PDB file of C-alpha atoms in Angstrom:
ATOM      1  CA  UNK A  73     185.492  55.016  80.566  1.00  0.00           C
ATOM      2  CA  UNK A  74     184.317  51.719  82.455  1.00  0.00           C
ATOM      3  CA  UNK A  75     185.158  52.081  86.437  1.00  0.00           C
ATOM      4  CA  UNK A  76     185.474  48.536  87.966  1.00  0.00           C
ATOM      5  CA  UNK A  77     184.487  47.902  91.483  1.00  0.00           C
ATOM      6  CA  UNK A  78     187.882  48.006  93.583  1.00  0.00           C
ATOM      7  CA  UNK A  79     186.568  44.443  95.397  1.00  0.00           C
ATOM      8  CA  UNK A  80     186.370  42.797  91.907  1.00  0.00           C
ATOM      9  CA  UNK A  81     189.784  43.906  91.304  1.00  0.00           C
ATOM     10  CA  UNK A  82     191.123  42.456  94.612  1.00  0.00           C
ATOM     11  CA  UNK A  83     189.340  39.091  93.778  1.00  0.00           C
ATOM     12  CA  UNK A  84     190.692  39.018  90.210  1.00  0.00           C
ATOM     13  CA  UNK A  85     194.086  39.843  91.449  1.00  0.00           C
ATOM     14  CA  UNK A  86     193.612  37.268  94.437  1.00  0.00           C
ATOM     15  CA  UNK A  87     192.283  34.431  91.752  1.00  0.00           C
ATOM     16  CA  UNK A  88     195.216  35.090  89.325  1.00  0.00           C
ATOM     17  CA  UNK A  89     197.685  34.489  92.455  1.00  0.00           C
ATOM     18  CA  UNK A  90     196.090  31.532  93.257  1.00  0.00           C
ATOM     19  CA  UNK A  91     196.229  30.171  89.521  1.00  0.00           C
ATOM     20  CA  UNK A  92     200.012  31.261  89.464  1.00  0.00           C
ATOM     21  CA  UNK A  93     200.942  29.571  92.973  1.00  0.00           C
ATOM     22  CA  UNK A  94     198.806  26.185  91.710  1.00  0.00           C
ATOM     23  CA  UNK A  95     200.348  25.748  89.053  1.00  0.00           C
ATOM     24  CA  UNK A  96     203.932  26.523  90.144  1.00  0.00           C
ATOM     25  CA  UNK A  97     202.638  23.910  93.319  1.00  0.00           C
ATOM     26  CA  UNK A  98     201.969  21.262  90.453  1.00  0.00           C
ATOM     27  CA  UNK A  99     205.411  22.235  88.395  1.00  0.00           C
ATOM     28  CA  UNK A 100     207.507  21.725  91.783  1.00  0.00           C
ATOM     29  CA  UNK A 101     205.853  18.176  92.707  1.00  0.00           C
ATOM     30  CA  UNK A 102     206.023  17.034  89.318  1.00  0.00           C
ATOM     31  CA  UNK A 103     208.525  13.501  89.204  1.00  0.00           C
ATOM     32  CA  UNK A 104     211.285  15.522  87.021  1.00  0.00           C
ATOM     33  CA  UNK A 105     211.149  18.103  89.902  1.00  0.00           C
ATOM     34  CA  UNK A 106     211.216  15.660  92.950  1.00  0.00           C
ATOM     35  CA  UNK A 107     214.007  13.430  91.111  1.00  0.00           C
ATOM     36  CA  UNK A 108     216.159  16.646  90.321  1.00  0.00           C
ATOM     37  CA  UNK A 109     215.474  16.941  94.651  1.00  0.00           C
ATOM     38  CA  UNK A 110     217.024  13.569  94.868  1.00  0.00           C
ATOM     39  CA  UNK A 111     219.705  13.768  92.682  1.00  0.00           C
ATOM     40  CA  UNK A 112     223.238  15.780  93.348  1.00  0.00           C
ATOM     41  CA  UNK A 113     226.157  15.851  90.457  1.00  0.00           C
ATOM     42  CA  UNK A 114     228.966  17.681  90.435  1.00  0.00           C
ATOM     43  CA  UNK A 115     232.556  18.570  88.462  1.00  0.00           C
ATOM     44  CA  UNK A 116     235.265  20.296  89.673  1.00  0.00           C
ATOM     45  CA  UNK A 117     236.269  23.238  87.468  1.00  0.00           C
ATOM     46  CA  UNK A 118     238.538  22.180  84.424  1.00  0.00           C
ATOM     47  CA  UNK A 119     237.502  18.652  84.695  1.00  0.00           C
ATOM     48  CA  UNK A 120     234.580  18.523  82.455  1.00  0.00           C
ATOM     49  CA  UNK A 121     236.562  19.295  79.515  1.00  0.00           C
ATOM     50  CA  UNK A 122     239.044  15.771  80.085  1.00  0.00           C
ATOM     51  CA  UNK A 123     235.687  13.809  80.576  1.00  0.00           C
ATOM     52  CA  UNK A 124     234.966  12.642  77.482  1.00  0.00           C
ATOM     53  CA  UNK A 125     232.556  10.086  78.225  1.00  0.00           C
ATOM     54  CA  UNK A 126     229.401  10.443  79.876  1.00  0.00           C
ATOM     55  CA  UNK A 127     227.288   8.662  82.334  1.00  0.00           C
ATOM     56  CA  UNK A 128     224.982   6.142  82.279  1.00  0.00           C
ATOM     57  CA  UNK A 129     221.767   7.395  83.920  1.00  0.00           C
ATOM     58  CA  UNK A 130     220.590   3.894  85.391  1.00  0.00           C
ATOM     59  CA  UNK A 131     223.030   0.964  85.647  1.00  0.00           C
ATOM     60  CA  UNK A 132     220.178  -1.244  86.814  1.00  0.00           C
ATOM     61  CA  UNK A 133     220.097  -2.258  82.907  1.00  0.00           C
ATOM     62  CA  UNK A 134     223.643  -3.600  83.002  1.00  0.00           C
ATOM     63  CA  UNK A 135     223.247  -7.622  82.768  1.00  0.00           C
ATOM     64  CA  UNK A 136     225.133  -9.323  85.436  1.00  0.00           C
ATOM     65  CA  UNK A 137     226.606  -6.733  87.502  1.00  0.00           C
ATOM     66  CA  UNK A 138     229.672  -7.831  89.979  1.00  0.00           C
ATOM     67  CA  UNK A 139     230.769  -6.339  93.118  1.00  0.00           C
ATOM     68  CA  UNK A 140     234.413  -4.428  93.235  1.00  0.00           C
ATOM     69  CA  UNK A 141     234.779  -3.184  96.294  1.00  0.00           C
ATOM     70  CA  UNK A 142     232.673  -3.028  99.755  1.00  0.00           C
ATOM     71  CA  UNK A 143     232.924  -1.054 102.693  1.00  0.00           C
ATOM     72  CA  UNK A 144     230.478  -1.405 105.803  1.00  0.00           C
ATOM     73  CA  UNK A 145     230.368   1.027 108.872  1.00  0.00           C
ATOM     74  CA  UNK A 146     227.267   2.348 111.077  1.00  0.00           C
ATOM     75  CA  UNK A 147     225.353   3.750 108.137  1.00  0.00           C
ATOM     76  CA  UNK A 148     225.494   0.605 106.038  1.00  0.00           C
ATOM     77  CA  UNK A 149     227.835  -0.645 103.339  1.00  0.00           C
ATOM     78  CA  UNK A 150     229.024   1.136 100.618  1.00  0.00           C
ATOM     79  CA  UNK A 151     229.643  -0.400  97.123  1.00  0.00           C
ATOM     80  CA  UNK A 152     231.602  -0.192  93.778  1.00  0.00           C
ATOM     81  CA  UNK A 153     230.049  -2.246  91.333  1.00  0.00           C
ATOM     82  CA  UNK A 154     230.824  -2.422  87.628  1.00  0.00           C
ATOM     83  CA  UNK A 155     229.410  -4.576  84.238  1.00  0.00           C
ATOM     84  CA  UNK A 156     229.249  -3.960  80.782  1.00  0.00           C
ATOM     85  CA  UNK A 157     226.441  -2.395  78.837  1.00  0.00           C
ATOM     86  CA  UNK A 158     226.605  -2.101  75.340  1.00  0.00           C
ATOM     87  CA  UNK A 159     230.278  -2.747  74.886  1.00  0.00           C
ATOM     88  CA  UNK A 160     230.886  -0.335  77.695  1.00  0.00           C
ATOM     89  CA  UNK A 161     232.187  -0.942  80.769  1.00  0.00           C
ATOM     90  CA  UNK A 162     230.910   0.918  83.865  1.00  0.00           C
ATOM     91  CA  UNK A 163     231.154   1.149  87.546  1.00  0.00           C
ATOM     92  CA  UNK A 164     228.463   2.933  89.988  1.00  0.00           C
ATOM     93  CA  UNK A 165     227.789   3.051  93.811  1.00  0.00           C
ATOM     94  CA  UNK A 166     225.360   0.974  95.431  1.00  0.00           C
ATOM     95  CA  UNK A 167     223.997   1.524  99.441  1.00  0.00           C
ATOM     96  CA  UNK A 168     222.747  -1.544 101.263  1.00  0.00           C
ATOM     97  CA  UNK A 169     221.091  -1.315 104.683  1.00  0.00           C
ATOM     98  CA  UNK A 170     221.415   2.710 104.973  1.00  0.00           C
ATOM     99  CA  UNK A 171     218.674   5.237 105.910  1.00  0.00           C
ATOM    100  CA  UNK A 172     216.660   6.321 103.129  1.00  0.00           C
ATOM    101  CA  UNK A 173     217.455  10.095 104.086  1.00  0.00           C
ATOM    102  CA  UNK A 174     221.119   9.686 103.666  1.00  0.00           C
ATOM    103  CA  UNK A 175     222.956   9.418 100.029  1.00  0.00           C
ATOM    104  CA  UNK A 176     225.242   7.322  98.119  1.00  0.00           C
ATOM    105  CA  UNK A 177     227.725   8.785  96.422  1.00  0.00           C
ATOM    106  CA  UNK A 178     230.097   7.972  93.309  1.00  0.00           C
ATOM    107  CA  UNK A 179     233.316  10.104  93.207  1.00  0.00           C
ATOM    108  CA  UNK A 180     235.443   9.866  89.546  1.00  0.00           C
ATOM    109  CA  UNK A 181     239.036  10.393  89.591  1.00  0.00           C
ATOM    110  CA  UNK A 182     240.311  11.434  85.874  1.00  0.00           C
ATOM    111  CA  UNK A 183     243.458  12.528  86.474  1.00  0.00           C
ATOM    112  CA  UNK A 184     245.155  10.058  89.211  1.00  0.00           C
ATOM    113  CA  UNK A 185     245.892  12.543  92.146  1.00  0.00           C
ATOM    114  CA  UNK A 186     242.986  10.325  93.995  1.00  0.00           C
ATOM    115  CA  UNK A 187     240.826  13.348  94.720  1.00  0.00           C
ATOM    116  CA  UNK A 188     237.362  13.582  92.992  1.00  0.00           C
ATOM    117  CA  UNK A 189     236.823  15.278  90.082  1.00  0.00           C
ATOM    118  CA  UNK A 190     233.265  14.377  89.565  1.00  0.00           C
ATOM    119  CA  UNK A 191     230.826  12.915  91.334  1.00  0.00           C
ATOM    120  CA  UNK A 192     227.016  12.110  91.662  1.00  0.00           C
ATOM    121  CA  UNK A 193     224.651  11.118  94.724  1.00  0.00           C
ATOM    122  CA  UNK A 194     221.005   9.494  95.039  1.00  0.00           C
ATOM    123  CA  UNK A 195     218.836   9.900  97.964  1.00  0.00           C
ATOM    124  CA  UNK A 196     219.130   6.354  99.415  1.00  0.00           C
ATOM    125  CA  UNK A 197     215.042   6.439  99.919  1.00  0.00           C
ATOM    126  CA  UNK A 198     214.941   7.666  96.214  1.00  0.00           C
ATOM    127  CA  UNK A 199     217.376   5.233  94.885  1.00  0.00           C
ATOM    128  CA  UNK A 200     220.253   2.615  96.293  1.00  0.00           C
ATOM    129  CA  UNK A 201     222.698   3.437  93.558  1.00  0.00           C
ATOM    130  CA  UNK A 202     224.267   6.505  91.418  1.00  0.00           C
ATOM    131  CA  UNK A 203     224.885   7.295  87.891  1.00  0.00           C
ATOM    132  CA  UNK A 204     227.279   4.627  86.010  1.00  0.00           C
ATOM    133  CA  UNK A 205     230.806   6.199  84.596  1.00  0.00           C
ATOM    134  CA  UNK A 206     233.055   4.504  81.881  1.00  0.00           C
ATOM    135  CA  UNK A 207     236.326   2.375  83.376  1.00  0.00           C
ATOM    136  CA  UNK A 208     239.663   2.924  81.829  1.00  0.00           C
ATOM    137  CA  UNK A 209     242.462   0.779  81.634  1.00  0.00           C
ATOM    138  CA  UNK A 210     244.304   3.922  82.501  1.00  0.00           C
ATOM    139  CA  UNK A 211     245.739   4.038  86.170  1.00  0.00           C
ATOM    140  CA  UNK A 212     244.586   8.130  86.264  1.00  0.00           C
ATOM    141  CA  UNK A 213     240.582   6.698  86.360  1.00  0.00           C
ATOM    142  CA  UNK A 214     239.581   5.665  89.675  1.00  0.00           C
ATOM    143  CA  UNK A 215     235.987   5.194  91.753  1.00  0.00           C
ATOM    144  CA  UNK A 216     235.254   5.362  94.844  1.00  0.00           C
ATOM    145  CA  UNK A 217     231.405   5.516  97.012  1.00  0.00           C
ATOM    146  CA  UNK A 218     230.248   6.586 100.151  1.00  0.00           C
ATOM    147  CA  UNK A 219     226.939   7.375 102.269  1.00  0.00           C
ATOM    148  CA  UNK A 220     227.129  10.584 103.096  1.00  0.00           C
ATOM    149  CA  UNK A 221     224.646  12.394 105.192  1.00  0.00           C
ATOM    150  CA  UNK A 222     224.037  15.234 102.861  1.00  0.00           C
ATOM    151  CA  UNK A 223     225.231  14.984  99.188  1.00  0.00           C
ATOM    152  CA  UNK A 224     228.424  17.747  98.967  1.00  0.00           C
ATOM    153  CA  UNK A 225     229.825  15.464 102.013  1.00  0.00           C
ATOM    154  CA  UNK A 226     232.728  13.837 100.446  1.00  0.00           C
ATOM    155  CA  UNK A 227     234.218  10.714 100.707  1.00  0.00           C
ATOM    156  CA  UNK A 228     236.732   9.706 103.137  1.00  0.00           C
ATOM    157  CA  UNK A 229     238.422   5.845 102.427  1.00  0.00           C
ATOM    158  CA  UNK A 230     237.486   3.742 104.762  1.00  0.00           C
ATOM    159  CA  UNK A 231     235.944   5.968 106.689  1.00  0.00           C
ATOM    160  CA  UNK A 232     232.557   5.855 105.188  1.00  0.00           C
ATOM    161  CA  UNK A 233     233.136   4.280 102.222  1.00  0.00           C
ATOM    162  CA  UNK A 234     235.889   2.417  99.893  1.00  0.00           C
ATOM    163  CA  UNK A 235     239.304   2.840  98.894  1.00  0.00           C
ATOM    164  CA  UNK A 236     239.733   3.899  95.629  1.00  0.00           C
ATOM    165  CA  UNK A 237     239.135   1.039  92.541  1.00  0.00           C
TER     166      UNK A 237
END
């Protein structure tokens, strides 16, 4: 039977903590980790299943995108813009001139009662616009964005950001 030294127990215990909270250090300030930080999307319950479409993760591809709607108040202006990407045509929320700690955020009507059913936010300091979602021709789709100060703060029309598109 080997006895160990109870100090060289305490130091291998101590050094295998160490390894364990470094690594789990380098895990949590990895990119995916600080982007997941600055990133917020939500559903109501029962609305994923009538969203059939999905986002697109970065509208900053779309060629040519136009302005829809614009709404400025003290923490900057709020936009709705919208272009076509790959025979698709999307809208997203855009932030000009607002503090990099507050968000922008995209809220998706599906079902026309002009209350959000999904939505997603960006850190303004992380990035100035949201997630794209598909139009519709159908009156029950509507967008609307804010700046919000934290990203479960809704939106309130023309209040801090648009009317509904």
């Amino acid at each position: 039977m080997s006895t160990r030294n109870p100090r060289t127990r305490i130091l291998r215990r101590a050094a295998a903590v160490a390894t364990a909270a470094t690594a789990a250090l380098a895990l949590l300030s990895s990119p995916a980790a600080a982007e997941e930080a600055d990133e917020r999307t939500g559903t109501r319950s029962g609305a994923e299943a009538s969203a059939q479409q999905s986002w697109l993760y970065d509208p900053a591809v779309v060629p040519n995108p136009r302005t829809s709607l614009a709404h400025s108040f003290s923490r900057g202006t709020a936009q709705i813009r919208f272009g076509t990407y790959q025979g698709t045509q999307y809208g997203w929320g855009r932030a000009l001139n607002a503090n990099a700690d507050h968000w922008i955020r995209f809220e998706v009507d599906l079902n026309g009662d002009r209350s959000w059913d999904m939505y997603n936010a960006w850190r303004v300091g992380a990035r100035i616009y949201t997630r794209g979602y598909p139009t519709s021709s159908s009156a029950a789709r509507a967008f609307r964005a804010c700046i919000v100060v934290n990203p479960g703060d809704g939106c309130v029309s023309g209040g801090n950001g648009t009317y509904w598109w």
